Amino acid sequence: MIEIVLAVVFLPFVGAALAPAVYRLLGERTAYYAAGVAAVCLALVTRLYTAGVGLDGGTRYAVDWVPALEVSLALYVDGLALLIAFLASGVGVLVLVYSGGYMHGEPGQSKYYATMLAFMGSMLGVALAGDLFALFTFWELTSLSSFLLIGHYTSADDSQYAARKSMLITVAGGLFMLAGFLLLAWAGGTTLIAGGDDSLVATAGPTIETLRSVGLFVPALLLVGVGAATKSAQVPFHVWLPNAMEAPTPVSAFLHSATMVKAGVYLIGRFRPFFLGAEGGGAHGGGAAGSRGSGAAAGTGGEGAAGEAAGEAAAAAASLLPEWSVVFVTLGLATMTVAAVLAVAATDIKELLAYSTASHLGLITAGFGAANALGAETGAFHILNHASFKAALFLVAGIVAHEAGTRRIENLRGLRHDLPVTAVIAALASLSMAGIPPFNGFYSKELLFEATYELGHELGGTAWLFPVVAVVGSVFTFLYSIKFLSLFLGDRPDGLGHVHRPPVSMLAPPAVLGIVVLAVSAVPNTAIDLLVGSVYDSTVPGAAHGFSIPFPPSKLKPAVIMSAITIGVGAVAWPQYDRLHHGIRRVLAGPVRANWWYDNGVDGLTSGGRDVGEWVQTGLVRTYAAWTIGATSLLALGGYVVGEVGLPALSVPPGMTPAIVLVLLVAVVGAVAVTAAPSHVAGVLTLSILGFMVAIFYILADAPDLALTQLVVETLVLVLFLLVLNRLPAYYGQPSPGRALRDGALATLAGATVFLTVVLSTSATPSEPLSGVLVERANLPPGEHASVFTNYGGGSNVVNVILVDLRAADTLGEISVVAMAALAVLTLIRMRTRGDTR
Amino acid sequence: MSDETESNRPAATAGPTDETEQTVNTSTGRVGPAFDHRTTVIARTVVRVVVPVVVVTALALLFQGHNRPGGGFIGAVLTATAAVLVYVIFGLEYLQSHLLGIDSSPNEPHAPTGWYRWLFAGGLALAAGSGMFPLLAGLPFLTQGVAFVHGLPIYGELEVASALAFDLGVYGTVVGGLLTVVAEVGEE
């Protein structure tokens, strides 16, 4: 089976690599090639499903990836993974077929199909990842491919803005998630997510204890939460999703409704059993005692939870509630309501659908957030339901935009006359989105109502806000769903031009999704038995079992009343839709909009970054030199202080003759004279006095090689100096006292460092001098010898034998530096006129 | 030391850039090598005599380095000094086109540097490459060997050290590198 699992993930990438070549052969029919690749993936996923892999508990497969770091490419198959994989490959097939019609005559198709396939592979990778690092890698790959697809129209400004926005938000969120993963990996001692006895989920109890003991449980939860919230466009990170609608509509249907944005809720579902694992009560839910017990544990362990909730009452509620629920139910319900309100304010059909997507993702998040069985059921079921009706609606929106030539809501009405089949699909899907019985959206919304009611009932107090907010959000959901449907009702407006019939390749995919909506609506319990039940299993800790939905409800449950209120209030408010629409738009100005914060934040960072850059990179070599010299000196001195190096006793070394003393004195005089030199040239000439005195010192100290080198180098450097000095101004002006003081201090510091280093390093002579060994090894052994030697240097000049034989590698390094320096001079001087200059 | 004072004076009094430019301008109507007219006859004569001596000395230092003071690096720097002497007294143009025989046409003004570049690249390759040979014999990288050749006419017995190849590499790299720097900086 491992071959199949690997093939599912990597086949799309191979397909993506081949796409440009295929495009040359097939042209626009590449759409069907890409759909074929997706279909093979779908078949492989189906094969996994029919083989029963992961349906009863997950199965993990692992291939070594970075053995040195004990990172393996672990893939994990369970219900949740299979559902997301089905969505990615199944919706992938439909959307790629649809692209064949939609993308007709569009630019950049070869890139488009390659990126779509690469995205599908990344999404399948996210779904099947069993290892934190594999998950993170595929996660970021989805962000990357989303960036490319949103920016498909590379020359459009809106498109660039939208692509950058989504990239910034989702990738930044991914980095938060990575930090969270590192905490989990540290605490759990493993990077495996689920399955087996050694994974994070299996060892949730001790791992969470470790995290709590250092106070990092809530940070880890929040970090992973930020990752999920940015990807799933949860408030306040929802701002990127409406802009992402700049992408071609198939991309919106695929990435920004059915799959990529599901990665966030997938992450929540994936880590739900881990974060609720230690609670013990979450598995079978319902039981208030279980949740209360766990709540008490949470209260003692995580003070951070209190900080999360606003106000004392909320803090009191938090002490009874696992942090998990506080974070995700609040996040989810806030998103559900805010995004639904924004959807009512939308003027563009894709914008409406985008906000609606965020809203429904909020519903799923809230469902997974609720620490009871109903919550998990909500999340698991709504992932499927939302993907089916929302992808269908996006494809419908694509048809409308493509055939009617406009996406403005106010210009569109009575489309059923021109697009009858599309109208039927739209009706099915939008009634399901509105949560009207007996469509599938209704069932999962019922589950959410029940879950929130349960929470309110269990916790009391402010927790009663949960069901109320859920109902308010649903009222707005009802309103915008009916608005979308109303595009097809009524009479054709005069302004609407001729509307074409869509080609079959564009009509069939939404029709298939419409049939899925119908099928799930007709037999919800079959869908649950087939797949959703095991999705539910993978999102609850411990052993679990499937669930079923009673329909029609046998008794009047609170959730049924909540649904009735939703539909009733919605129906009453419907005539006031335009007033609501305009009212919300009036309120949306300035800091109320999350976009305002994003735009100002990005602008601030851009200009701030530029300022910092200009402050740090002055372009003045003397600034860099000052910092480099100062830092080097301080680090060296700091090292001596930390290492507690004692100063050796200074004494006159043996072998000091009057001649040596005289030469050194002249050198000192030369050095002092440099400071008094009237010009650069005179300064350099005086400096060379110092150099030649050192050379003479070497001669007197019996070091002919050093003396020779010093002499020749000194001569050459002098000439080079004189060549360069000619280019410098003769007079720099009087430095200010402050600068003179600063430069003097820096020079003193550098001089002191060098002096100390020399004293310290020369005093650290080993007890047995190395020179003996080297001298012995340099020359040939005395007496009779063979004609070839490789273990002796074979020369009587020990200095050179060291250079070219005993330590030849050092010399090789040094001449490499010489070559590099020559190259650098060549580049800097010759090419400085090329390229940008400031 | 006497070379020193010779070489300092003209550079100290006037910029080499001006000189070379002037050389190019005035040389068009002249026959024979173009050189700086501000250098004295004495300086030019001394350099003519000294430079061959310096070069031979440099080579001697290079070859005797294994057993006596000298070596690749010193030899290379001395060779470069000889070139710089010619450059300071006679100008860059003379050094490159008349002495080294490299023509730098107007559309290829950096032809000499191209040669120097090959010199230091080749030197580096020789040094590193000579270190590769021991690998064939299963010895560590950069193992050097010594062999004795007997029965040569003048020398009798000669010690041949493989380190000489390495030293030649060092020599080439340093000469090439220094000449590159001199040519590039001097042309400024």
XYZ file of C-alpha atoms in Angstrom, chain A residues 23-613:
591
model
C 1.171 21.892 -23.493
C 3.450 22.127 -26.504
C 1.924 18.955 -27.877
C -1.707 19.370 -26.938
C -2.230 23.113 -26.563
C -5.455 23.919 -24.739
C -6.358 20.256 -24.430
C -3.735 20.109 -21.664
C -6.768 20.613 -19.396
C -7.812 17.035 -20.094
C -4.288 15.753 -19.522
C -4.280 17.487 -16.132
C -7.759 16.169 -15.387
C -6.466 12.727 -16.306
C -3.629 13.004 -13.796
C -6.151 14.084 -11.183
C -8.396 11.184 -12.135
C -5.549 8.715 -11.623
C -4.996 10.236 -8.176
C -8.699 9.945 -7.456
C -8.588 6.300 -8.531
C -5.600 5.650 -6.273
C -7.352 7.304 -3.327
C -10.425 5.204 -4.082
C -8.206 2.144 -4.167
C -6.945 3.028 -0.698
C -10.516 3.518 0.429
C -11.814 0.251 -0.976
C -8.874 -1.582 0.548
C -10.126 -0.225 3.867
C -6.864 1.504 4.695
C -7.266 3.870 7.606
C -11.018 3.493 7.944
C -10.721 1.726 11.279
C -7.973 3.742 12.896
C -5.165 5.300 10.940
C -2.280 3.550 9.228
C 1.143 5.091 9.014
C 3.740 4.606 6.308
C 7.252 5.975 6.612
C 10.183 6.470 4.268
C 13.511 7.823 5.530
C 13.921 11.428 4.491
C 16.728 13.038 6.518
C 18.014 10.078 8.530
C 20.716 12.217 10.149
C 18.022 14.335 11.818
C 15.646 11.414 12.325
C 13.149 13.071 10.027
C 11.167 10.627 8.001
C 8.642 11.233 5.304
C 5.803 9.695 7.225
C 2.437 9.444 5.550
C -0.663 8.746 7.545
C -3.967 7.518 6.192
C -7.158 7.824 8.186
C -10.698 9.047 7.627
C -9.823 12.743 7.719
C -6.870 12.238 5.373
C -9.013 10.248 2.973
C -11.775 12.869 2.963
C -9.373 15.709 2.164
C -7.628 13.525 -0.413
C -10.979 12.734 -2.024
C -11.807 16.428 -2.128
C -8.428 17.417 -3.552
C -8.413 14.783 -6.285
C -12.163 14.662 -6.962
C -12.789 18.408 -7.091
C -9.448 18.524 -8.925
C -10.799 16.378 -11.761
C -13.955 18.499 -12.047
C -12.172 21.832 -11.865
C -9.537 20.837 -14.408
C -12.211 19.686 -16.838
C -14.030 22.967 -16.216
C -10.759 24.853 -16.864
C -10.750 23.384 -20.355
C -13.782 25.541 -21.118
C -13.112 28.481 -18.846
C -9.454 29.064 -19.710
C -10.101 29.045 -23.469
C -7.911 31.758 -24.968
C -6.430 32.826 -21.643
C -2.693 33.577 -21.315
C -0.176 31.448 -19.425
C -2.000 28.141 -19.646
C 1.054 25.919 -19.423
C 2.032 27.593 -16.150
C -1.563 27.411 -14.999
C -1.939 23.667 -15.403
C 1.503 22.922 -14.004
C 0.717 24.997 -10.913
C -2.725 23.476 -10.500
C -1.239 19.984 -10.532
C 1.547 20.994 -8.190
C -1.052 22.452 -5.866
C -3.058 19.259 -5.984
C 0.054 17.284 -5.048
C 0.795 19.654 -2.176
C -2.764 19.402 -0.910
C -2.679 15.614 -1.089
C 0.603 15.854 0.776
C -1.006 17.972 3.486
C -3.856 15.507 3.735
C -1.647 12.441 4.003
C 1.262 13.916 5.980
C 2.075 11.931 9.080
C 5.032 13.964 10.187
C 5.201 17.564 11.389
C 7.930 18.542 8.960
C 6.294 16.842 6.011
C 3.058 18.597 6.912
C 4.799 21.950 7.160
C 6.585 21.462 3.835
C 3.450 20.562 1.927
C 1.561 23.298 3.779
C 3.934 25.967 2.541
C 3.870 24.454 -0.935
C 0.124 25.004 -1.038
C 0.684 28.654 -0.067
C 3.270 28.971 -2.800
C 1.105 27.474 -5.516
C -1.820 29.571 -4.309
C 0.397 32.641 -4.687
C 1.218 31.699 -8.266
C -2.390 30.981 -9.142
C -3.811 34.135 -7.560
C -1.178 36.108 -9.422
C -2.078 34.354 -12.665
C -2.673 37.636 -14.501
C 0.852 38.789 -13.769
C 0.507 42.247 -15.254
C -2.644 43.244 -13.349
C -1.993 45.325 -10.250
C -4.963 43.897 -8.360
C -3.729 40.437 -9.083
C -0.240 41.216 -7.774
C -1.636 42.857 -4.664
C -3.905 39.897 -3.983
C -1.142 37.357 -4.552
C 1.240 39.167 -2.236
C -1.438 39.539 0.399
C -2.332 35.868 0.446
C 1.329 34.923 0.447
C 2.211 37.249 3.313
C -0.687 36.150 5.471
C -0.626 32.416 4.844
C 3.146 32.012 4.851
C 3.503 34.135 7.964
C 0.833 31.992 9.577
C 2.725 28.912 8.453
C 5.796 30.168 10.279
C 3.775 30.572 13.470
C 2.599 27.035 12.952
C 6.184 25.873 12.498
C 7.099 27.448 15.823
C 4.174 25.603 17.380
C 5.316 22.366 15.746
C 8.802 22.827 17.175
C 7.297 23.177 20.646
C 5.266 20.012 20.123
C 8.244 18.123 18.722
C 10.360 19.235 21.660
C 7.781 18.268 24.249
C 6.746 15.037 22.596
C 10.194 13.953 21.493
C 8.744 12.904 18.164
C 7.668 14.541 14.949
C 5.104 11.886 14.084
C 1.587 13.238 14.331
C -0.714 10.282 14.732
C -0.855 6.518 14.642
C 1.223 3.930 16.483
C 2.340 4.199 20.097
C 5.043 6.802 19.623
C 3.155 9.610 17.893
C 2.079 12.912 19.373
C -1.566 11.908 19.520
C -0.778 8.593 21.181
C 1.411 10.273 23.800
C -0.811 13.334 24.192
C -1.107 13.046 27.991
C 2.585 13.153 28.945
C 3.402 15.610 26.166
C 0.769 18.061 27.334
C 1.980 17.612 30.912
C 5.504 18.536 29.759
C 4.199 21.586 27.930
C 2.089 22.699 30.870
C 4.937 22.281 33.314
C 6.895 24.958 31.445
C 3.846 27.072 30.676
C 4.047 26.504 26.932
C 0.784 24.654 26.378
C -1.275 27.729 25.565
C 1.466 29.262 23.380
C 1.744 26.012 21.415
C -2.020 25.888 21.007
C -2.152 29.498 19.871
C 0.765 29.107 17.450
C -0.856 26.148 15.736
C -4.134 28.080 15.864
C -2.636 31.069 14.058
C -1.441 28.741 11.316
C -4.909 27.292 10.922
C -6.631 30.689 11.151
C -4.489 32.324 8.481
C -4.915 29.430 6.085
C -8.636 29.094 6.676
C -9.198 32.858 6.488
C -10.522 33.167 10.016
C -11.183 36.619 11.483
C -9.081 38.769 11.507
C -6.991 37.028 8.848
C -9.957 36.690 6.487
C -8.840 39.698 4.448
C -6.799 37.773 1.932
C -9.610 35.514 0.766
C -11.835 38.100 -1.011
C -8.770 39.496 -2.799
C -7.785 35.989 -3.821
C -10.823 36.055 -6.080
C -8.599 37.848 -8.594
C -7.553 34.347 -9.582
C -9.373 32.620 -12.446
C -12.649 31.189 -11.159
C -11.624 27.505 -11.356
C -8.794 28.387 -8.988
C -11.249 30.011 -6.606
C -13.472 26.952 -6.739
C -10.592 24.580 -6.173
C -8.176 26.326 -3.824
C -10.262 28.954 -2.143
C -13.367 27.004 -1.380
C -12.913 23.258 -1.566
C -9.332 22.454 -0.661
C -6.588 24.862 0.332
C -8.618 26.866 2.787
C -9.713 23.534 4.215
C -6.093 22.938 5.195
C -6.628 25.172 8.215
C -9.653 23.310 9.497
C -7.918 20.074 8.590
C -5.077 21.140 10.870
C -7.541 21.849 13.661
C -9.171 18.487 13.126
C -5.817 16.746 12.960
C -4.582 18.194 16.245
C -7.952 18.046 17.988
C -7.341 14.563 19.426
C -3.922 15.708 20.602
C -4.985 18.899 22.356
C -8.078 17.274 23.792
C -6.208 14.038 24.416
C -5.351 14.670 28.034
C -8.907 15.708 28.805
C -10.299 12.233 28.380
C -13.873 13.481 28.358
C -13.993 14.736 24.818
C -14.335 11.415 23.087
C -17.875 10.656 23.970
C -18.830 14.182 24.780
C -22.199 15.054 26.123
C -21.215 14.069 29.643
C -21.046 17.285 31.560
C -19.110 15.621 34.358
C -16.352 14.598 32.009
C -15.958 18.050 30.624
C -16.120 19.662 34.000
C -13.404 17.387 35.304
C -11.182 18.263 32.434
C -12.042 21.895 32.828
C -10.781 21.835 36.380
C -7.522 20.341 35.204
C -7.237 23.068 32.626
C -7.879 25.705 35.216
C -5.063 24.581 37.466
C -2.564 24.115 34.676
C -3.048 26.969 32.295
C -3.195 30.430 33.681
C -2.744 31.641 30.115
C -6.297 30.662 29.316
C -7.569 33.370 31.585
C -5.627 35.963 29.671
C -7.287 34.759 26.506
C -10.795 35.519 27.530
C -12.028 39.047 27.780
C -13.596 40.145 31.040
C -13.964 38.397 34.347
C -17.080 36.496 33.398
C -15.357 35.046 30.402
C -12.395 34.139 32.566
C -14.729 32.287 34.882
C -16.141 30.406 31.935
C -12.643 29.669 30.703
C -11.735 27.986 33.930
C -14.475 25.483 33.226
C -13.571 25.032 29.620
C -10.509 23.601 27.957
C -8.404 26.331 26.348
C -8.972 24.528 23.080
C -12.664 25.359 23.105
C -12.151 28.938 24.245
C -9.831 29.583 21.358
C -11.541 27.748 18.549
C -15.229 28.130 19.350
C -14.723 31.862 19.818
C -12.629 32.115 16.669
C -15.005 30.024 14.635
C -18.222 31.721 15.710
C -16.707 35.186 15.349
C -15.590 34.335 11.834
C -18.881 32.722 10.968
C -20.830 35.827 11.953
C -18.455 38.558 10.812
C -17.841 36.943 7.435
C -21.568 36.322 6.910
C -22.270 39.998 7.627
C -19.540 40.998 5.188
C -20.975 38.649 2.588
C -24.265 40.532 2.800
C -22.307 43.717 2.093
C -20.624 42.217 -0.977
C -21.276 43.703 -4.398
C -19.568 41.039 -6.482
C -20.734 37.444 -6.708
C -17.254 36.028 -6.162
C -16.723 38.384 -3.229
C -19.970 37.163 -1.733
C -18.872 33.571 -2.125
C -15.443 34.347 -0.691
C -16.856 35.816 2.512
C -19.342 32.986 2.637
C -16.438 30.526 2.425
C -14.724 32.196 5.356
C -18.008 32.087 7.243
C -18.513 28.373 6.655
C -14.912 27.634 7.570
C -15.698 29.448 10.784
C -18.580 27.057 11.272
C -16.261 24.085 10.865
C -13.687 25.639 13.203
C -16.337 26.264 15.829
C -17.526 22.687 15.445
C -14.052 21.231 15.958
C -13.571 23.701 18.777
C -16.473 22.376 20.801
C -15.035 19.747 23.083
C -17.905 17.362 22.713
C -18.869 14.635 20.280
C -21.342 16.860 18.432
C -18.587 19.346 17.642
C -16.445 16.751 15.925
C -19.488 15.539 14.003
C -20.185 19.103 12.860
C -16.664 19.649 11.630
C -16.320 16.292 9.922
C -19.663 16.491 8.141
C -19.489 20.136 7.156
C -16.098 19.745 5.453
C -17.790 17.449 2.959
C -21.006 19.452 2.680
C -19.293 22.782 2.274
C -16.917 21.481 -0.376
C -19.806 20.056 -2.384
C -22.086 23.087 -2.425
C -19.452 25.826 -2.381
C -17.354 24.411 -5.221
C -20.568 24.050 -7.204
C -21.490 27.673 -6.478
C -18.069 28.933 -7.517
C -18.300 27.045 -10.767
C -21.749 28.544 -11.254
C -20.326 31.996 -10.553
C -17.640 31.284 -13.131
C -20.299 30.391 -15.687
C -22.236 33.570 -14.890
C -19.155 35.775 -15.123
C -17.956 34.054 -18.282
C -21.268 34.055 -20.134
C -22.926 37.233 -18.842
C -19.694 39.235 -18.794
C -20.248 40.794 -15.355
C -19.949 39.750 -11.733
C -21.765 42.726 -10.210
C -24.723 41.574 -8.168
C -26.844 44.621 -8.967
C -26.576 43.967 -12.712
C -27.573 40.317 -12.537
C -31.154 39.035 -12.368
C -33.380 36.521 -14.073
C -30.530 34.379 -15.298
C -32.733 31.286 -15.276
C -34.076 32.321 -18.678
C -30.652 32.052 -20.258
C -29.012 29.469 -18.029
C -31.702 26.984 -16.989
C -29.438 24.059 -16.037
C -27.068 26.336 -14.179
C -30.048 27.805 -12.340
C -31.107 24.385 -11.060
C -27.604 23.638 -9.787
C -27.418 27.084 -8.183
C -30.762 26.562 -6.480
C -29.722 23.227 -5.027
C -26.385 24.527 -3.821
C -27.571 27.829 -2.395
C -30.471 26.254 -0.511
C -27.952 23.844 0.960
C -25.698 26.787 1.854
C -28.631 28.560 3.492
C -29.174 25.544 5.708
C -32.688 24.816 4.586
C -33.995 21.305 5.135
C -33.714 18.748 3.685
C -30.437 19.789 2.059
C -27.100 18.608 3.401
C -26.000 22.023 4.676
C -28.933 21.866 7.044
C -27.698 18.712 8.789
C -24.260 20.007 9.627
C -25.698 23.330 10.765
C -28.087 21.446 13.027
C -25.119 19.638 14.511
C -23.405 22.969 15.197
C -26.547 24.326 16.859
C -26.699 21.247 19.027
C -23.007 21.467 19.874
C -23.197 25.130 20.876
C -26.419 24.584 22.788
C -24.714 21.743 24.601
C -21.799 24.034 25.472
C -24.167 26.717 26.741
C -26.116 24.163 28.719
C -22.986 22.628 30.255
C -21.228 25.838 31.152
C -24.026 28.353 31.567
C -23.339 32.072 31.915
C -21.598 33.697 28.985
C -21.362 30.373 27.205
C -25.005 30.918 26.236
C -23.614 33.489 23.850
C -22.314 30.644 21.683
C -25.695 29.402 20.477
C -26.975 32.971 20.131
C -24.024 34.001 17.965
C -24.399 30.831 15.929
C -28.015 31.721 15.184
C -27.161 35.332 14.295
C -24.432 34.169 11.931
C -26.820 31.687 10.350
C -29.430 34.377 9.736
C -26.938 36.316 7.655
C -25.886 33.093 5.936
C -29.534 32.541 5.013
C -29.776 36.083 3.657
C -26.772 36.015 1.352
C -27.597 32.509 0.143
C -31.033 33.681 -0.942
C -29.398 36.725 -2.526
C -27.203 34.473 -4.606
C -30.225 32.427 -5.600
C -32.133 35.595 -6.520
C -29.646 36.238 -9.322
C -31.481 33.554 -11.204
C -35.013 34.662 -10.275
C -37.179 37.509 -11.460
C -37.044 39.223 -14.831
C -34.039 39.933 -16.951
C -32.853 43.503 -16.446
C -32.498 45.589 -19.583
C -28.815 46.256 -19.018
C -27.891 42.603 -19.261
C -26.572 41.782 -22.721
C -26.759 38.507 -24.558
C -25.918 35.555 -22.307
C -24.264 32.577 -23.985
C -24.873 28.958 -23.176
C -21.878 27.456 -21.372
C -20.012 24.568 -23.043
C -20.524 21.057 -21.648
C -17.051 21.023 -20.130
C -18.128 23.926 -17.915
C -21.596 22.648 -17.153
C -20.822 19.034 -16.280
C -18.515 19.655 -13.276
C -20.995 21.794 -11.277
C -23.715 19.332 -12.255
C -21.705 16.477 -10.752
C -21.246 18.503 -7.566
C -24.974 19.279 -7.566
C -25.683 15.555 -7.734
C -23.333 15.021 -4.785
C -25.306 17.653 -2.850
C -28.515 15.894 -3.739
C -27.175 12.471 -2.832
C -25.835 13.533 0.537
C -29.080 15.394 1.203
C -31.157 12.342 0.354
C -29.215 9.771 2.352
C -27.072 11.637 4.886
C -26.597 8.575 7.041
C -25.140 6.604 4.129
C -22.548 9.350 3.591
C -21.734 9.205 7.261
C -21.389 5.434 7.230
C -19.254 5.488 4.111
C -16.702 8.087 5.089
C -17.728 10.859 7.440
C -17.963 8.454 10.374
C -14.291 7.621 10.147
C -13.453 11.305 9.678
C -15.182 11.842 12.969
C -13.120 9.011 14.447
C -9.879 10.688 13.474
C -10.830 13.977 15.123
C -11.651 12.657 18.556
C -9.179 11.347 21.093
C -9.225 7.716 22.013
C -11.496 5.087 20.540
C -14.604 6.368 18.816
C -17.526 5.147 16.832
C -19.606 6.531 14.021
C -22.724 8.651 14.414
C -25.990 9.149 12.667
C -28.421 11.939 12.054
C -32.074 11.504 12.897
C -34.180 13.050 10.169
C -36.891 14.123 10.330
C -36.281 14.918 14.011
C -38.313 12.683 16.245
C -38.758 15.259 18.968
C -38.603 19.009 19.258
C -34.960 19.536 20.170
C -33.484 23.018 20.909
C -31.488 22.800 17.687
C -34.630 22.425 15.658
C -36.066 25.537 17.314
C -32.809 27.378 16.550
C -33.097 26.392 12.897
C -36.696 27.537 12.826
C -35.688 30.904 14.320
C -32.908 31.230 11.730
C -35.170 30.618 8.783
C -38.010 32.675 10.260
C -35.884 35.721 11.048
C -34.144 35.359 7.718
C -37.423 35.316 5.847
C -38.649 38.387 7.733
C -35.390 40.261 7.143
C -35.172 39.360 3.443
C -37.254 42.329 2.191
C -34.878 44.629 4.072
C -31.822 43.106 2.352
C -30.873 46.276 0.471
C -31.067 48.432 3.579
C -28.897 45.929 5.446
C -26.483 45.823 2.537
C -26.069 49.598 2.433
C -26.066 49.919 6.205
C -23.188 47.502 6.599
C -21.255 49.191 3.826
C -21.605 52.548 5.583
C -20.178 51.118 8.808
C -17.225 49.573 7.002
C -14.712 52.400 6.968
C -11.265 53.031 8.407
C -10.066 50.954 11.320
C -13.245 48.874 11.426
C -11.988 47.026 8.391
C -9.272 44.432 8.923
C -7.965 45.494 5.533
C -7.129 48.923 6.920
C -4.834 47.297 9.434
C -3.262 45.086 6.807
C -2.578 47.888 4.340
C -1.208 50.276 6.918
C 0.831 47.507 8.507
C 2.416 46.509 5.219
C 3.061 50.125 4.242
C 4.584 50.819 7.638
C 6.825 47.762 7.422
C 7.921 48.675 3.913
C 8.888 52.231 4.757
C 10.263 51.199 8.142
C 12.386 48.533 6.499
C 13.688 51.029 4.001
C 14.607 53.460 6.761
C 16.378 50.821 8.803
C 18.201 49.646 5.695
